[in-house]
CSV table of C-alpha atoms in Angstrom, one decimal:
chain,number,residue,atom,x,y,z
G,21,UNK,CA,-9.8,11.1,14.6
G,22,UNK,CA,-8.9,7.4,14.7
G,23,UNK,CA,-10.3,5.7,11.7
G,24,UNK,CA,-8.7,2.4,12.6
G,25,UNK,CA,-8.8,1.4,16.2
G,26,UNK,CA,-6.9,-1.2,18.1
G,27,UNK,CA,-8.2,-1.0,21.6
G,28,UNK,CA,-5.9,-3.5,23.2
G,29,UNK,CA,-2.3,-2.1,23.5
G,30,UNK,CA,-1.0,-5.5,24.5
G,31,UNK,CA,-1.9,-9.2,24.6
G,32,UNK,CA,-0.2,-12.2,26.2
G,33,UNK,CA,-0.9,-15.7,25.0
G,34,UNK,CA,0.5,-19.1,25.9
G,35,UNK,CA,2.6,-20.7,23.2
G,36,UNK,CA,0.5,-23.2,21.3
G,37,UNK,CA,-2.8,-21.4,22.0
G,38,UNK,CA,-4.8,-19.1,19.7
G,39,UNK,CA,-4.0,-15.4,19.5
G,40,UNK,CA,-6.9,-13.2,18.6
G,41,UNK,CA,-6.1,-9.6,17.7
G,42,UNK,CA,-9.0,-7.2,17.2
G,43,UNK,CA,-9.5,-4.1,15.2
G,44,UNK,CA,-12.5,-1.7,14.6
G,45,UNK,CA,-12.8,0.9,11.9
G,46,UNK,CA,-15.1,3.9,11.4
G,47,UNK,CA,-14.7,4.8,7.7
G,48,UNK,CA,-17.4,2.9,5.7
G,49,UNK,CA,-15.4,3.7,2.5
G,50,UNK,CA,-12.6,1.3,3.6
G,51,UNK,CA,-12.7,-1.7,1.3
G,52,UNK,CA,-9.3,-3.3,1.8
G,53,UNK,CA,-7.9,-4.4,5.2
G,54,UNK,CA,-4.4,-5.4,6.1
G,55,UNK,CA,-2.4,-6.7,9.0
G,56,UNK,CA,1.2,-5.9,9.4
G,57,UNK,CA,3.7,-7.3,11.9
G,58,UNK,CA,6.6,-5.2,13.3
G,59,UNK,CA,9.7,-6.2,15.2
G,60,UNK,CA,11.7,-3.5,17.0
G,61,UNK,CA,14.0,-1.5,14.7
G,62,UNK,CA,12.4,-2.9,11.6
G,63,UNK,CA,9.8,-1.8,9.2
G,64,UNK,CA,6.3,-3.2,9.2
G,65,UNK,CA,6.0,-6.5,7.4
G,66,UNK,CA,2.9,-7.3,5.5
G,67,UNK,CA,1.2,-10.4,6.9
G,68,UNK,CA,-2.3,-10.9,5.4
G,69,UNK,CA,-5.1,-8.9,3.8
G,70,UNK,CA,-8.7,-9.1,3.0
G,71,UNK,CA,-11.0,-7.4,0.5
G,72,UNK,CA,-14.4,-6.2,1.6
G,73,UNK,CA,-16.1,-8.7,-0.7
G,74,UNK,CA,-14.9,-11.5,1.5
G,75,UNK,CA,-15.4,-12.3,5.2
G,76,UNK,CA,-12.5,-14.6,5.7
G,77,UNK,CA,-9.0,-15.1,4.4
G,78,UNK,CA,-6.6,-17.8,5.5
G,79,UNK,CA,-2.9,-18.2,5.0
G,80,UNK,CA,-1.2,-20.9,7.0
G,81,UNK,CA,-1.5,-20.2,10.7
G,82,UNK,CA,-3.0,-16.7,10.1
G,83,UNK,CA,-6.7,-16.1,9.4
G,84,UNK,CA,-8.4,-12.7,9.1
G,85,UNK,CA,-12.1,-12.3,9.6
G,86,UNK,CA,-14.1,-9.3,8.5
G,87,UNK,CA,-17.5,-8.3,9.8
G,88,UNK,CA,-18.6,-5.4,7.7
G,89,UNK,CA,-21.8,-4.7,9.5
G,90,UNK,CA,-19.9,-4.4,12.8
G,91,UNK,CA,-17.0,-2.6,11.1
G,92,UNK,CA,-14.7,-5.1,12.8
G,93,UNK,CA,-11.9,-7.4,11.8
G,94,UNK,CA,-9.8,-9.8,13.7
G,95,UNK,CA,-6.6,-11.7,13.1
G,96,UNK,CA,-6.3,-15.2,14.5
G,97,UNK,CA,-2.9,-16.9,14.9
G,98,UNK,CA,-3.0,-20.6,15.7
G,99,UNK,CA,-1.0,-22.1,17.0
G,100,UNK,CA,0.9,-19.2,18.5
G,101,UNK,CA,4.7,-19.5,18.4
G,102,UNK,CA,7.5,-17.5,20.1
G,103,UNK,CA,8.5,-15.8,16.9
G,104,UNK,CA,5.0,-14.3,16.7
G,105,UNK,CA,5.9,-11.9,19.6
G,106,UNK,CA,5.8,-8.5,17.9
G,107,UNK,CA,3.6,-5.5,17.4
G,108,UNK,CA,0.6,-6.1,15.1
G,109,UNK,CA,-0.9,-3.2,13.1
G,110,UNK,CA,-4.3,-3.3,11.6
G,111,UNK,CA,-4.6,-1.1,8.5
G,112,UNK,CA,-7.1,-0.2,6.0
G,113,UNK,CA,-7.5,1.7,2.7
G,114,UNK,CA,-10.3,3.0,0.6
G,115,UNK,CA,-10.6,2.4,-3.2
G,116,UNK,CA,-10.4,6.1,-4.0
G,117,UNK,CA,-7.4,6.8,-1.7
G,118,UNK,CA,-3.8,6.0,-2.4
G,119,UNK,CA,-2.8,5.5,1.3
G,120,UNK,CA,-3.0,3.0,4.1
G,121,UNK,CA,-4.3,4.1,7.5
G,122,UNK,CA,-2.8,2.3,10.4
G,123,UNK,CA,-4.1,1.6,13.9
G,124,UNK,CA,-1.9,2.2,16.9
G,125,UNK,CA,-0.9,-1.5,17.1
G,126,UNK,CA,-1.2,-4.3,19.6
G,127,UNK,CA,1.9,-5.8,21.2
G,128,UNK,CA,1.6,-9.6,21.3
G,129,UNK,CA,3.6,-11.5,23.8
G,130,UNK,CA,3.8,-15.3,23.4
G,131,UNK,CA,4.6,-16.9,26.7
G,132,UNK,CA,6.6,-20.1,26.9
C,26,UNK,CA,13.2,-11.9,-2.0
C,27,UNK,CA,13.0,-8.3,-3.3
C,28,UNK,CA,13.0,-5.7,-0.6
C,29,UNK,CA,12.8,-1.9,-0.1
C,30,UNK,CA,16.1,-0.5,1.0
C,31,UNK,CA,16.5,2.7,2.9
C,32,UNK,CA,19.5,4.8,3.7
C,33,UNK,CA,20.8,5.9,6.1
C,34,UNK,CA,19.6,3.7,8.9
C,35,UNK,CA,20.2,6.6,11.4
C,36,UNK,CA,20.5,10.3,10.8
C,37,UNK,CA,21.3,12.9,13.4
C,38,UNK,CA,20.9,16.5,12.4
C,39,UNK,CA,20.8,19.9,14.0
C,40,UNK,CA,17.5,21.8,14.1
C,41,UNK,CA,17.1,23.9,11.0
C,42,UNK,CA,19.2,21.7,8.8
C,43,UNK,CA,18.1,20.0,5.6
C,44,UNK,CA,18.0,16.2,5.5
C,45,UNK,CA,17.4,13.8,2.6
C,46,UNK,CA,16.2,10.3,3.2
C,47,UNK,CA,16.7,7.8,0.5
C,48,UNK,CA,14.8,4.7,-0.6
C,49,UNK,CA,15.4,2.1,-3.3
C,50,UNK,CA,12.0,0.6,-4.2
C,51,UNK,CA,11.3,-2.9,-5.3
C,52,UNK,CA,12.0,-2.8,-9.0
C,53,UNK,CA,8.6,-3.4,-10.6
C,54,UNK,CA,6.7,-1.3,-8.1
C,55,UNK,CA,5.0,1.9,-9.3
C,56,UNK,CA,3.5,3.3,-6.2
C,57,UNK,CA,5.7,4.9,-3.6
C,58,UNK,CA,5.0,6.1,-0.1
C,59,UNK,CA,6.5,7.7,3.0
C,60,UNK,CA,5.3,7.0,6.4
C,61,UNK,CA,6.6,8.0,9.8
C,62,UNK,CA,6.3,6.7,13.4
C,63,UNK,CA,7.1,8.9,16.3
C,64,UNK,CA,8.4,6.9,19.2
C,65,UNK,CA,5.5,5.1,20.9
C,66,UNK,CA,2.9,6.3,18.5
C,67,UNK,CA,1.2,4.9,15.4
C,68,UNK,CA,2.5,4.7,11.9
C,69,UNK,CA,1.3,7.8,10.1
C,70,UNK,CA,0.9,8.4,6.3
C,71,UNK,CA,2.9,11.3,4.9
C,72,UNK,CA,2.7,11.1,1.1
C,73,UNK,CA,2.1,8.9,-1.9
C,74,UNK,CA,3.8,9.2,-5.3
C,75,UNK,CA,2.8,7.8,-8.6
C,76,UNK,CA,3.8,8.6,-12.2
C,77,UNK,CA,6.3,11.2,-11.0
C,78,UNK,CA,3.9,13.2,-9.0
C,79,UNK,CA,2.3,13.3,-5.6
C,80,UNK,CA,-1.0,11.6,-5.6
C,81,UNK,CA,-2.0,12.2,-2.0
C,82,UNK,CA,-0.5,13.8,1.0
C,83,UNK,CA,-1.4,14.2,4.7
C,84,UNK,CA,-1.6,17.4,6.8
C,85,UNK,CA,1.8,16.5,8.2
C,86,UNK,CA,3.4,16.9,4.8
C,87,UNK,CA,3.7,20.6,4.7
C,88,UNK,CA,5.9,22.9,2.7
C,89,UNK,CA,9.0,21.8,4.6
C,90,UNK,CA,8.6,18.3,3.0
C,91,UNK,CA,9.2,17.3,-0.6
C,92,UNK,CA,9.6,14.1,-2.5
C,93,UNK,CA,11.1,13.2,-5.8
C,94,UNK,CA,12.4,10.3,-7.9
C,95,UNK,CA,15.3,12.1,-9.5
C,96,UNK,CA,17.0,9.2,-11.4
C,97,UNK,CA,14.0,6.9,-11.9
C,98,UNK,CA,15.2,4.5,-9.2
C,99,UNK,CA,15.8,6.2,-5.9
C,100,UNK,CA,12.8,7.8,-4.1
C,101,UNK,CA,13.8,10.6,-1.7
C,102,UNK,CA,12.1,12.5,1.1
C,103,UNK,CA,13.6,15.9,1.8
C,104,UNK,CA,12.9,18.0,4.9
C,105,UNK,CA,14.1,21.5,4.3
C,106,UNK,CA,14.4,22.9,7.8
C,107,UNK,CA,14.1,20.2,10.4
C,108,UNK,CA,12.3,20.8,13.7
C,109,UNK,CA,12.7,18.8,16.9
C,110,UNK,CA,9.3,17.3,16.4
C,111,UNK,CA,10.4,15.8,13.1
C,112,UNK,CA,12.4,13.2,15.1
C,113,UNK,CA,10.8,9.9,14.2
C,114,UNK,CA,11.3,6.7,12.2
C,115,UNK,CA,10.6,7.3,8.6
C,116,UNK,CA,9.5,4.4,6.5
C,117,UNK,CA,9.5,4.2,2.7
C,118,UNK,CA,7.0,1.8,1.3
C,119,UNK,CA,6.3,0.7,-2.3
C,120,UNK,CA,3.5,-1.2,-4.0
C,121,UNK,CA,2.7,-2.6,-7.5
C,122,UNK,CA,-0.9,-1.6,-7.5
C,123,UNK,CA,-3.1,1.0,-5.9
C,124,UNK,CA,-5.3,0.0,-3.0
C,125,UNK,CA,-3.3,-3.1,-2.1
C,126,UNK,CA,-0.5,-4.1,0.2
C,127,UNK,CA,2.6,-1.9,0.5
C,128,UNK,CA,6.0,-3.3,1.3
C,129,UNK,CA,8.0,-1.4,3.8
C,130,UNK,CA,11.7,-0.7,4.2
C,131,UNK,CA,13.5,-1.1,7.5
C,132,UNK,CA,13.3,2.6,8.2
C,133,UNK,CA,15.5,5.6,8.9
C,134,UNK,CA,15.7,6.9,12.4
C,135,UNK,CA,15.9,10.7,12.2
C,136,UNK,CA,17.0,12.5,15.4
C,137,UNK,CA,16.8,16.3,15.4
C,138,UNK,CA,18.9,17.9,18.1
């Protein structure tokens, strides 16, 4: 049962353009959402998060949008840079739970 | 910048052997986790640990698995009798607060042969 879904296994974006990574979730108890970035042979690196009381959080080139009614969140990266090429994991947690549930990840390729 | 450190980076073991994976958490963190990622699959939650006891565990974390923090600093994952399907990257993660971001180590690649 996939509680966090990333339906695009990969995405290619031109350098300098906007990258949009999407994520859907099914568990209405989730109240905290995170994006992690992962390079090969490394652990996931925390990127940005958003609480369910907000609908947008911005940190430099990274913005996360949350649409609670649609149970959907997205990560926008603008402008995209070569170093952004990595696997991006959407993740979520519920207030009562002491764990983070990950999606399967989207591999982002930034094209020169 | 503080980081979570895991040792060894790669462990090869024979099926049926015991392995211990080690993690040094970020110093002021109180919540500790183990996750694993089988090649090509998603990152899966194994167990969370707080106040010297397991706070939550997944179905994967059966009786073959155990965790402890024996000396108040290192956080370990023990697999008593390894199986071929235990081959995966094992990530330790730590956090300073519940229901917030966790910071991951670089992982230990476990290969069971």
